[in-house]
PDB file of C-alpha atoms and ligand atoms in Angstrom:
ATOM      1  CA  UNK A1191     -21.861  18.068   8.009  1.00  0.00           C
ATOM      2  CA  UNK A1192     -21.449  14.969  10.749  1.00  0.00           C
ATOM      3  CA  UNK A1193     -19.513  15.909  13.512  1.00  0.00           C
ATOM      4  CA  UNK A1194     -16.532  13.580  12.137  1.00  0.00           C
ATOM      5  CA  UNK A1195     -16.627  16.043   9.042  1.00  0.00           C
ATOM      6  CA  UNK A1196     -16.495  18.844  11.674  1.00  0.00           C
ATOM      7  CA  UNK A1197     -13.707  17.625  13.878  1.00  0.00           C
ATOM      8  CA  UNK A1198     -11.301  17.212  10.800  1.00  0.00           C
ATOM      9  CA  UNK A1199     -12.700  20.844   9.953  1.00  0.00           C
ATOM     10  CA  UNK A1200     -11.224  21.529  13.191  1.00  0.00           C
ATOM     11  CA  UNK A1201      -7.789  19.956  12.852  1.00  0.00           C
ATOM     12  CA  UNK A1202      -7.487  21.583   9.231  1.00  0.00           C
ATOM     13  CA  UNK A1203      -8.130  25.322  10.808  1.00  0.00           C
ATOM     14  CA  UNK A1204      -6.126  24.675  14.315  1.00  0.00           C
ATOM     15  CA  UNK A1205      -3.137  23.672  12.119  1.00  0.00           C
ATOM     16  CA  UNK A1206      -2.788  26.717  10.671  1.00  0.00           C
ATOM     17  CA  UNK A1207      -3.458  28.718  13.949  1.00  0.00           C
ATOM     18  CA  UNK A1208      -0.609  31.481  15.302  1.00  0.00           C
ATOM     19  CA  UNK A1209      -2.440  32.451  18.485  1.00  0.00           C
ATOM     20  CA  UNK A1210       0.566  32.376  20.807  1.00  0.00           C
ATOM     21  CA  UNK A1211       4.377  32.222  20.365  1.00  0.00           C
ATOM     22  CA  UNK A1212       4.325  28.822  20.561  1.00  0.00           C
ATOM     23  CA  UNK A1213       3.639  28.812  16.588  1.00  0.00           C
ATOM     24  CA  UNK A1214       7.284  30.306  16.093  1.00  0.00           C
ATOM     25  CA  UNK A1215       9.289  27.258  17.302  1.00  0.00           C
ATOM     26  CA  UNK A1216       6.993  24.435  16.940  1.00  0.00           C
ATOM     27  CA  UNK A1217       7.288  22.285  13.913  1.00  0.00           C
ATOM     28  CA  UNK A1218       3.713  20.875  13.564  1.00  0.00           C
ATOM     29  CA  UNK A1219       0.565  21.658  15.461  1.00  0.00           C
ATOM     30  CA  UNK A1220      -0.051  18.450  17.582  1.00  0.00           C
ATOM     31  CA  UNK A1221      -3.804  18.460  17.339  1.00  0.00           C
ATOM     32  CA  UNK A1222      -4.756  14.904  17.788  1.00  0.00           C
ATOM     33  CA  UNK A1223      -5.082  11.247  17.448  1.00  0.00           C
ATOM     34  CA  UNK A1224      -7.639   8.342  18.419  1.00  0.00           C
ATOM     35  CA  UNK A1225     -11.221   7.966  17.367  1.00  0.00           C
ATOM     36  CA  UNK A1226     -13.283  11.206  16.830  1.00  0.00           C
ATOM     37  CA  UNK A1227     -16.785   8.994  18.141  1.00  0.00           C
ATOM     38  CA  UNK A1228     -14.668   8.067  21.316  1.00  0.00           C
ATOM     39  CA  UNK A1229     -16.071   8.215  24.864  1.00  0.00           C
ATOM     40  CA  UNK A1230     -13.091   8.902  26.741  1.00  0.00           C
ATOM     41  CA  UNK A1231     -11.006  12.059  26.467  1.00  0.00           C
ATOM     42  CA  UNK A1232      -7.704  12.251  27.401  1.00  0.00           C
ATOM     43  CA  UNK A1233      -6.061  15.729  27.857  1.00  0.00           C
ATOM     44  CA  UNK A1234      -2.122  15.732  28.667  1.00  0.00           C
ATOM     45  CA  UNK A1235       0.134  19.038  28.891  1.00  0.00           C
ATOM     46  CA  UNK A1236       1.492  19.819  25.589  1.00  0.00           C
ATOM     47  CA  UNK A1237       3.889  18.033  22.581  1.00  0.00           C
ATOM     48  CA  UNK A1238       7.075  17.026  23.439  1.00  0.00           C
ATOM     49  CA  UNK A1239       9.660  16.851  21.005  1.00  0.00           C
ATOM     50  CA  UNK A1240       8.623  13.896  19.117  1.00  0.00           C
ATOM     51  CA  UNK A1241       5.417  15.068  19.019  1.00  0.00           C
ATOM     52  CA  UNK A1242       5.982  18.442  17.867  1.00  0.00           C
ATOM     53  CA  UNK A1243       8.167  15.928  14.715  1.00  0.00           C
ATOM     54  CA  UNK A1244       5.182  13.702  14.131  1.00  0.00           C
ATOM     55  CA  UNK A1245       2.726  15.777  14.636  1.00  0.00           C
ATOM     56  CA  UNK A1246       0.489  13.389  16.608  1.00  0.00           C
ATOM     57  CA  UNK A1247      -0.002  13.409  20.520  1.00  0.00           C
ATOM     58  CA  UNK A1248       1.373  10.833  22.982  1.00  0.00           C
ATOM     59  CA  UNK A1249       3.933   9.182  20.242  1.00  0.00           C
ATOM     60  CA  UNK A1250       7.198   8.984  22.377  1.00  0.00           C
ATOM     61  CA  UNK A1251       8.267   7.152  25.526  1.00  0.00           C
ATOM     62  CA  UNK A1252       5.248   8.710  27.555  1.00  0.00           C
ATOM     63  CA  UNK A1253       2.992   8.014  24.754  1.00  0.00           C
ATOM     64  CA  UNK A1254       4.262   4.149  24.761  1.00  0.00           C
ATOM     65  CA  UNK A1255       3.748   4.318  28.848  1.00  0.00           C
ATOM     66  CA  UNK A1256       0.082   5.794  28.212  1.00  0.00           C
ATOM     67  CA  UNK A1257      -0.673   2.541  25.673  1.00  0.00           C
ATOM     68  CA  UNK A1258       0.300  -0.036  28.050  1.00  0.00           C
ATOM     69  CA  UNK A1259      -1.171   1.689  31.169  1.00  0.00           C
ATOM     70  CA  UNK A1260      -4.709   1.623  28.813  1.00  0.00           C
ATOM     71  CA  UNK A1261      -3.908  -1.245  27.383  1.00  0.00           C
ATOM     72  CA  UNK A1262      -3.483  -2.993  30.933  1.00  0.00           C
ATOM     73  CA  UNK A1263      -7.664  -2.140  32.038  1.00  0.00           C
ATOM     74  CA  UNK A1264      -8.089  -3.387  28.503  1.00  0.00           C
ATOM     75  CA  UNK A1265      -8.930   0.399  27.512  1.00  0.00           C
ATOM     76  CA  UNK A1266      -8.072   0.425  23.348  1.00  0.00           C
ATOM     77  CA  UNK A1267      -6.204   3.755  23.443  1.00  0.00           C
ATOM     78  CA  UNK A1268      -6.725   4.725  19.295  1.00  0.00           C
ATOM     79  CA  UNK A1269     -10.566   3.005  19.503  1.00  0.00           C
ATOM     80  CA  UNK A1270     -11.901   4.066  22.605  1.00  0.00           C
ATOM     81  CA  UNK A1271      -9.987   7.297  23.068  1.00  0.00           C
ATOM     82  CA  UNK A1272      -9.561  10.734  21.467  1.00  0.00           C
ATOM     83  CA  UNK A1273      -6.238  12.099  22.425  1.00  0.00           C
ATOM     84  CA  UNK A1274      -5.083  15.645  22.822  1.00  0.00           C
ATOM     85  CA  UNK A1275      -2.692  18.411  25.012  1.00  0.00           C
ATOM     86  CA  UNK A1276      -3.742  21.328  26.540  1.00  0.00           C
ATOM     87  CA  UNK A1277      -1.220  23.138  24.021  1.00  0.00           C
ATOM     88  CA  UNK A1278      -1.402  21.896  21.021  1.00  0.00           C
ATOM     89  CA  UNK A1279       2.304  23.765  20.336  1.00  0.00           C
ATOM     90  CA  UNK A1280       5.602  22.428  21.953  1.00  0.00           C
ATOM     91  CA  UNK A1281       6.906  24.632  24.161  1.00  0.00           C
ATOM     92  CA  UNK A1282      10.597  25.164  23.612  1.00  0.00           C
ATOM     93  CA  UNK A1283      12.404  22.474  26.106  1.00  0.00           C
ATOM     94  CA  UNK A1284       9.429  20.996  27.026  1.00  0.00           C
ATOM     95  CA  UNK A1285       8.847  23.793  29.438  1.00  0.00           C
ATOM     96  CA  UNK A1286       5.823  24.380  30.963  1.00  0.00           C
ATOM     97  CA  UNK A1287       3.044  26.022  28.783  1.00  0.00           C
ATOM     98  CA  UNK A1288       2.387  29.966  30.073  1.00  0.00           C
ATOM     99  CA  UNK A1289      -0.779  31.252  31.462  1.00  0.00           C
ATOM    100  CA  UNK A1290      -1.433  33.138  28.059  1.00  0.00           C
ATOM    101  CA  UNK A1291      -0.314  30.273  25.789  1.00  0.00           C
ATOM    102  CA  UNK A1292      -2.681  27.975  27.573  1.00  0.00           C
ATOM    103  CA  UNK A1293      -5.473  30.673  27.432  1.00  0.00           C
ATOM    104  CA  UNK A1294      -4.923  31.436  23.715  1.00  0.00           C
ATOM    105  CA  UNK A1295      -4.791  27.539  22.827  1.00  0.00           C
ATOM    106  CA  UNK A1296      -8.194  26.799  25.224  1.00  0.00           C
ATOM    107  CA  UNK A1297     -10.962  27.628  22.878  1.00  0.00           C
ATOM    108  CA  UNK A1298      -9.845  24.867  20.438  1.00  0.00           C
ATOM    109  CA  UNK A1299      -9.962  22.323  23.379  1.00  0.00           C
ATOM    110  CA  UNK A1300     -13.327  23.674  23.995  1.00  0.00           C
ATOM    111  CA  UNK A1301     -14.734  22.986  20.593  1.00  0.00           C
ATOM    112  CA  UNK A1302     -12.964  19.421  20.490  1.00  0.00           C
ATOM    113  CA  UNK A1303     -14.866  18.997  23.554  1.00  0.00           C
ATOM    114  CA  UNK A1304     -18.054  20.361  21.963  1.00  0.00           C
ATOM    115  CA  UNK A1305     -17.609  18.365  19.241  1.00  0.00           C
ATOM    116  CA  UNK A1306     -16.569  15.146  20.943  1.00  0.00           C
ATOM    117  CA  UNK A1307     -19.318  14.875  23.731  1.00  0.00           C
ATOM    118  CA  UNK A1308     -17.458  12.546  25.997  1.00  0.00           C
ATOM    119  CA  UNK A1309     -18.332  11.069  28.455  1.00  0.00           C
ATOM    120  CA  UNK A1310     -15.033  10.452  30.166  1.00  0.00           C
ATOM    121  CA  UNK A1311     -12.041  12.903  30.549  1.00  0.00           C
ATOM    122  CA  UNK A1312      -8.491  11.573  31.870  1.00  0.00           C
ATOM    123  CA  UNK A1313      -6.289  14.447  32.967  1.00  0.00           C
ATOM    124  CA  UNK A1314      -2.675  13.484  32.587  1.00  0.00           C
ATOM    125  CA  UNK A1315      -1.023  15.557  34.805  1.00  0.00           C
ATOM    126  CA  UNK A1316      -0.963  18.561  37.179  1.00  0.00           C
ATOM    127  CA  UNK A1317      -0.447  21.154  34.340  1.00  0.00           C
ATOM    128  CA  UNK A1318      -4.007  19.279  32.304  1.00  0.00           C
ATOM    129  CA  UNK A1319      -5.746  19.592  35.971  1.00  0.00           C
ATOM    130  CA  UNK A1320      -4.673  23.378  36.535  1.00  0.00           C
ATOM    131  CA  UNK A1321      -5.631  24.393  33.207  1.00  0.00           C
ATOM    132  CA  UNK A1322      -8.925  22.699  32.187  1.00  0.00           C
ATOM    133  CA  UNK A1323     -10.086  22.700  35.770  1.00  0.00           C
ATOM    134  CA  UNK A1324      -8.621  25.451  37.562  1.00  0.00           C
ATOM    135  CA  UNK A1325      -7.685  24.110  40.457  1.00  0.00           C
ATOM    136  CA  UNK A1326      -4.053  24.544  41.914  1.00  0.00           C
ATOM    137  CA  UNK A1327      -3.223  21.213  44.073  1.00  0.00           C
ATOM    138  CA  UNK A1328      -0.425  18.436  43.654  1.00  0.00           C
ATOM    139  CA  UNK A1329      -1.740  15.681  41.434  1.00  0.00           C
ATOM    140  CA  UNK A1330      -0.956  13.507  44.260  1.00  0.00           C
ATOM    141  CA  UNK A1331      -3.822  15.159  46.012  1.00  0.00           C
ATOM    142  CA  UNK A1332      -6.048  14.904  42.852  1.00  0.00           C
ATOM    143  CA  UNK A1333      -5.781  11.475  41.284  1.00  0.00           C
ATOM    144  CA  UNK A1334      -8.051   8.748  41.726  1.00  0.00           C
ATOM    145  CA  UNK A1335     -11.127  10.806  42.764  1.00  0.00           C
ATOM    146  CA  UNK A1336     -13.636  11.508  39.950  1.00  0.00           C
ATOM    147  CA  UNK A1337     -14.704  14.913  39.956  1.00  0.00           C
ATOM    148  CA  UNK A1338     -17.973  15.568  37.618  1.00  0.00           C
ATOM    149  CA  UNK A1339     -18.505  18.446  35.688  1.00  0.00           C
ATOM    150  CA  UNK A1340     -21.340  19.474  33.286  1.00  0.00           C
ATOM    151  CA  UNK A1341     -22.131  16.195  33.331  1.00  0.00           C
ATOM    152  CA  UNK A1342     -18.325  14.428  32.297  1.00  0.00           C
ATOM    153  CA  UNK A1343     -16.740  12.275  34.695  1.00  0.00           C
ATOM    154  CA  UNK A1344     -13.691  13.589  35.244  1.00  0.00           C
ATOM    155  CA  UNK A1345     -10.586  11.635  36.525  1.00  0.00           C
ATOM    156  CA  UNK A1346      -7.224  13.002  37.116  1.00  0.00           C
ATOM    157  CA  UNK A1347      -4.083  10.831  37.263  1.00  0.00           C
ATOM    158  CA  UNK A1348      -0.122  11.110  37.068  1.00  0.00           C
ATOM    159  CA  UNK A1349       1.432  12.313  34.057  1.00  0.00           C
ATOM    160  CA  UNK A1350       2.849   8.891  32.234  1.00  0.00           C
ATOM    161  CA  UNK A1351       6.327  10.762  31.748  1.00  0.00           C
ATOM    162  CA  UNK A1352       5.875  10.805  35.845  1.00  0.00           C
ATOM    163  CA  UNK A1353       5.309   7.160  35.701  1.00  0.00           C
ATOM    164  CA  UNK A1354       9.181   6.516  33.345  1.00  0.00           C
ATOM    165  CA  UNK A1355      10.271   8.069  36.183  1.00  0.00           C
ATOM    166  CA  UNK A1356       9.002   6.307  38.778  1.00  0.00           C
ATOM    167  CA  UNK A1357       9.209   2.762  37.562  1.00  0.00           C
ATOM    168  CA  UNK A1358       8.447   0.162  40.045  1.00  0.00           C
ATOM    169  CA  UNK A1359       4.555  -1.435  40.300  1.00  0.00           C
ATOM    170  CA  UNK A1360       4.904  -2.304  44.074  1.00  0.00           C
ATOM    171  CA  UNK A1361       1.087  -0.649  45.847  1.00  0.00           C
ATOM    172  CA  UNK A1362       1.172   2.557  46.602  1.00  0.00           C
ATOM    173  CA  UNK A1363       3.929   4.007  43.929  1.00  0.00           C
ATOM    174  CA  UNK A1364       2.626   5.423  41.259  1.00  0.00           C
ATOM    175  CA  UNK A1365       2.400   2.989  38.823  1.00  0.00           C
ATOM    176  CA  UNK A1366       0.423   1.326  40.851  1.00  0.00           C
ATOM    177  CA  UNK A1367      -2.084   4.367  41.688  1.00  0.00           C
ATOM    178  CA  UNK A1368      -2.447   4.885  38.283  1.00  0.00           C
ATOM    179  CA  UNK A1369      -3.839   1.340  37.336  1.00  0.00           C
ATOM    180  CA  UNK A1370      -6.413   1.840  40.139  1.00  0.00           C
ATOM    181  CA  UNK A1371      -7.605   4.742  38.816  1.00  0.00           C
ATOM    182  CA  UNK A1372      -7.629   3.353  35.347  1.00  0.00           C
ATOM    183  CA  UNK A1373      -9.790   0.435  36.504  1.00  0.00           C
ATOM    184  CA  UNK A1374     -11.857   3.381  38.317  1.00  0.00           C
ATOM    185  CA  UNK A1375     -12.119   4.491  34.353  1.00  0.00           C
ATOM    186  CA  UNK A1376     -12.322   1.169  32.944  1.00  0.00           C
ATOM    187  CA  UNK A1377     -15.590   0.232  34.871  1.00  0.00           C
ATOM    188  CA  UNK A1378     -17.050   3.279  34.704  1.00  0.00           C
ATOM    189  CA  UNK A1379     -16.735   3.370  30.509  1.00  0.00           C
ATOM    190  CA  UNK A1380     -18.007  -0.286  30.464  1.00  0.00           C
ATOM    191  CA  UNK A1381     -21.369   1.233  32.265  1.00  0.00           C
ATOM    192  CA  UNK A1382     -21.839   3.537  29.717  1.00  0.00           C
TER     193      UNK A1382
HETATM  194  S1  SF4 B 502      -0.274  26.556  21.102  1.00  0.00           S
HETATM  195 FE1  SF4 B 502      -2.415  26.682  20.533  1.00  0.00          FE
HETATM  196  S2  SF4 B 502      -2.872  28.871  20.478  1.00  0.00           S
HETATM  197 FE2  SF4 B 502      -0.635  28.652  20.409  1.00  0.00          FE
HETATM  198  S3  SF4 B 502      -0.187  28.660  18.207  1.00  0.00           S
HETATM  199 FE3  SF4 B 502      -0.373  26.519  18.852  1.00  0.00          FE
HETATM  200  S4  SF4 B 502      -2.500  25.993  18.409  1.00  0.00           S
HETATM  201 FE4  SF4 B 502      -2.364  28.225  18.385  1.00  0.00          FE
END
């Protein structure tokens, strides 16, 4: 079986999964979306509400914000990227995802990582750099610095939802940050 065959395997088995309570209010396990030979991972929180209706990750107004702000380094977000959430389950309200919902839903992100073999991660967010990394500090604090681990360059920014908030591109807002640290991305992908 190629490891394509495998990660569909994958999506086939996590949609039926009913780990957590997150399967009793969600409408469709959000598994994925992007290329399943990509080099870049990108890891967000969880589905929001039109992703929990779609079923795919990244599909509303953050999703749109994630596009462009790939699209900007010249970063092909469906091509060179594999998309996913830590939960793959909307929690209800968008809430954040609990300790034990994240811990129930982690061994699938560990075999899409398995499977995958990137070589880049993007953490979107303080919830993605909590969970997958452990570490407890504002993403303020986190962004921009790679951070390496079993051999995947890992780079945390702001959550794009963050970045509808916080509009303007002037240096030093976020915006702004985060297109540094996508070029930081960008030119360490085209050395691969
Ligand atoms: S959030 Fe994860 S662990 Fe919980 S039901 Fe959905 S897929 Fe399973």
């Amino acid at each position: 079986m190629t490891t394509n065959q495998e990660l569909l395997l994958l999506h086939k088995d996590c949609r039926k999964c009913k780990s957590c309570e997150l399967s009793k209010t969600r409408n469709n396990v959000v598994v994925a979306k992007g290329n399943s030979k990509a080099k870049i991972l990108i890891i967000g929180e969880g589905p929001g509400e039109q992703e929990d209706i779609t079923g795919f990750p990244f599909v509303g107004r953050a999703g749109k914000m994630l596009d462009s702000a790939l699209m900007s380094v010249e970063i092909d977000p469906l091509e060179d990227c594999y998309i996913t959430n830590i939960v793959k389950c909307r929690p209800p309200k968008n809430r954040k995802p609990l300790l034990n919902e994240i811990n129930s839903c982690m061994p699938w992100l560990t075999k899409q990582i398995n499977l995958l073999s990137p070589k880049i991660i993007i953490l979107a967010g303080s919830t993605s750099v909590e969970a997958f990394l452990e570490i407890k500090k504002p993403i303020s604090k986190m962004r921009g610095e790679w951070i390496i681990k079993d051999n995947i360059k890992i780079m945390p920014i702001f959550h794009p939802s963050y970045l509808l908030r916080s509009p303007s591109k002037e240096p030093g807002k976020p915006k702004w940050l985060t297109w540094q640290d996508l070029k930081k991305v960008k030119a360490a992908f085209d050395n691969l």
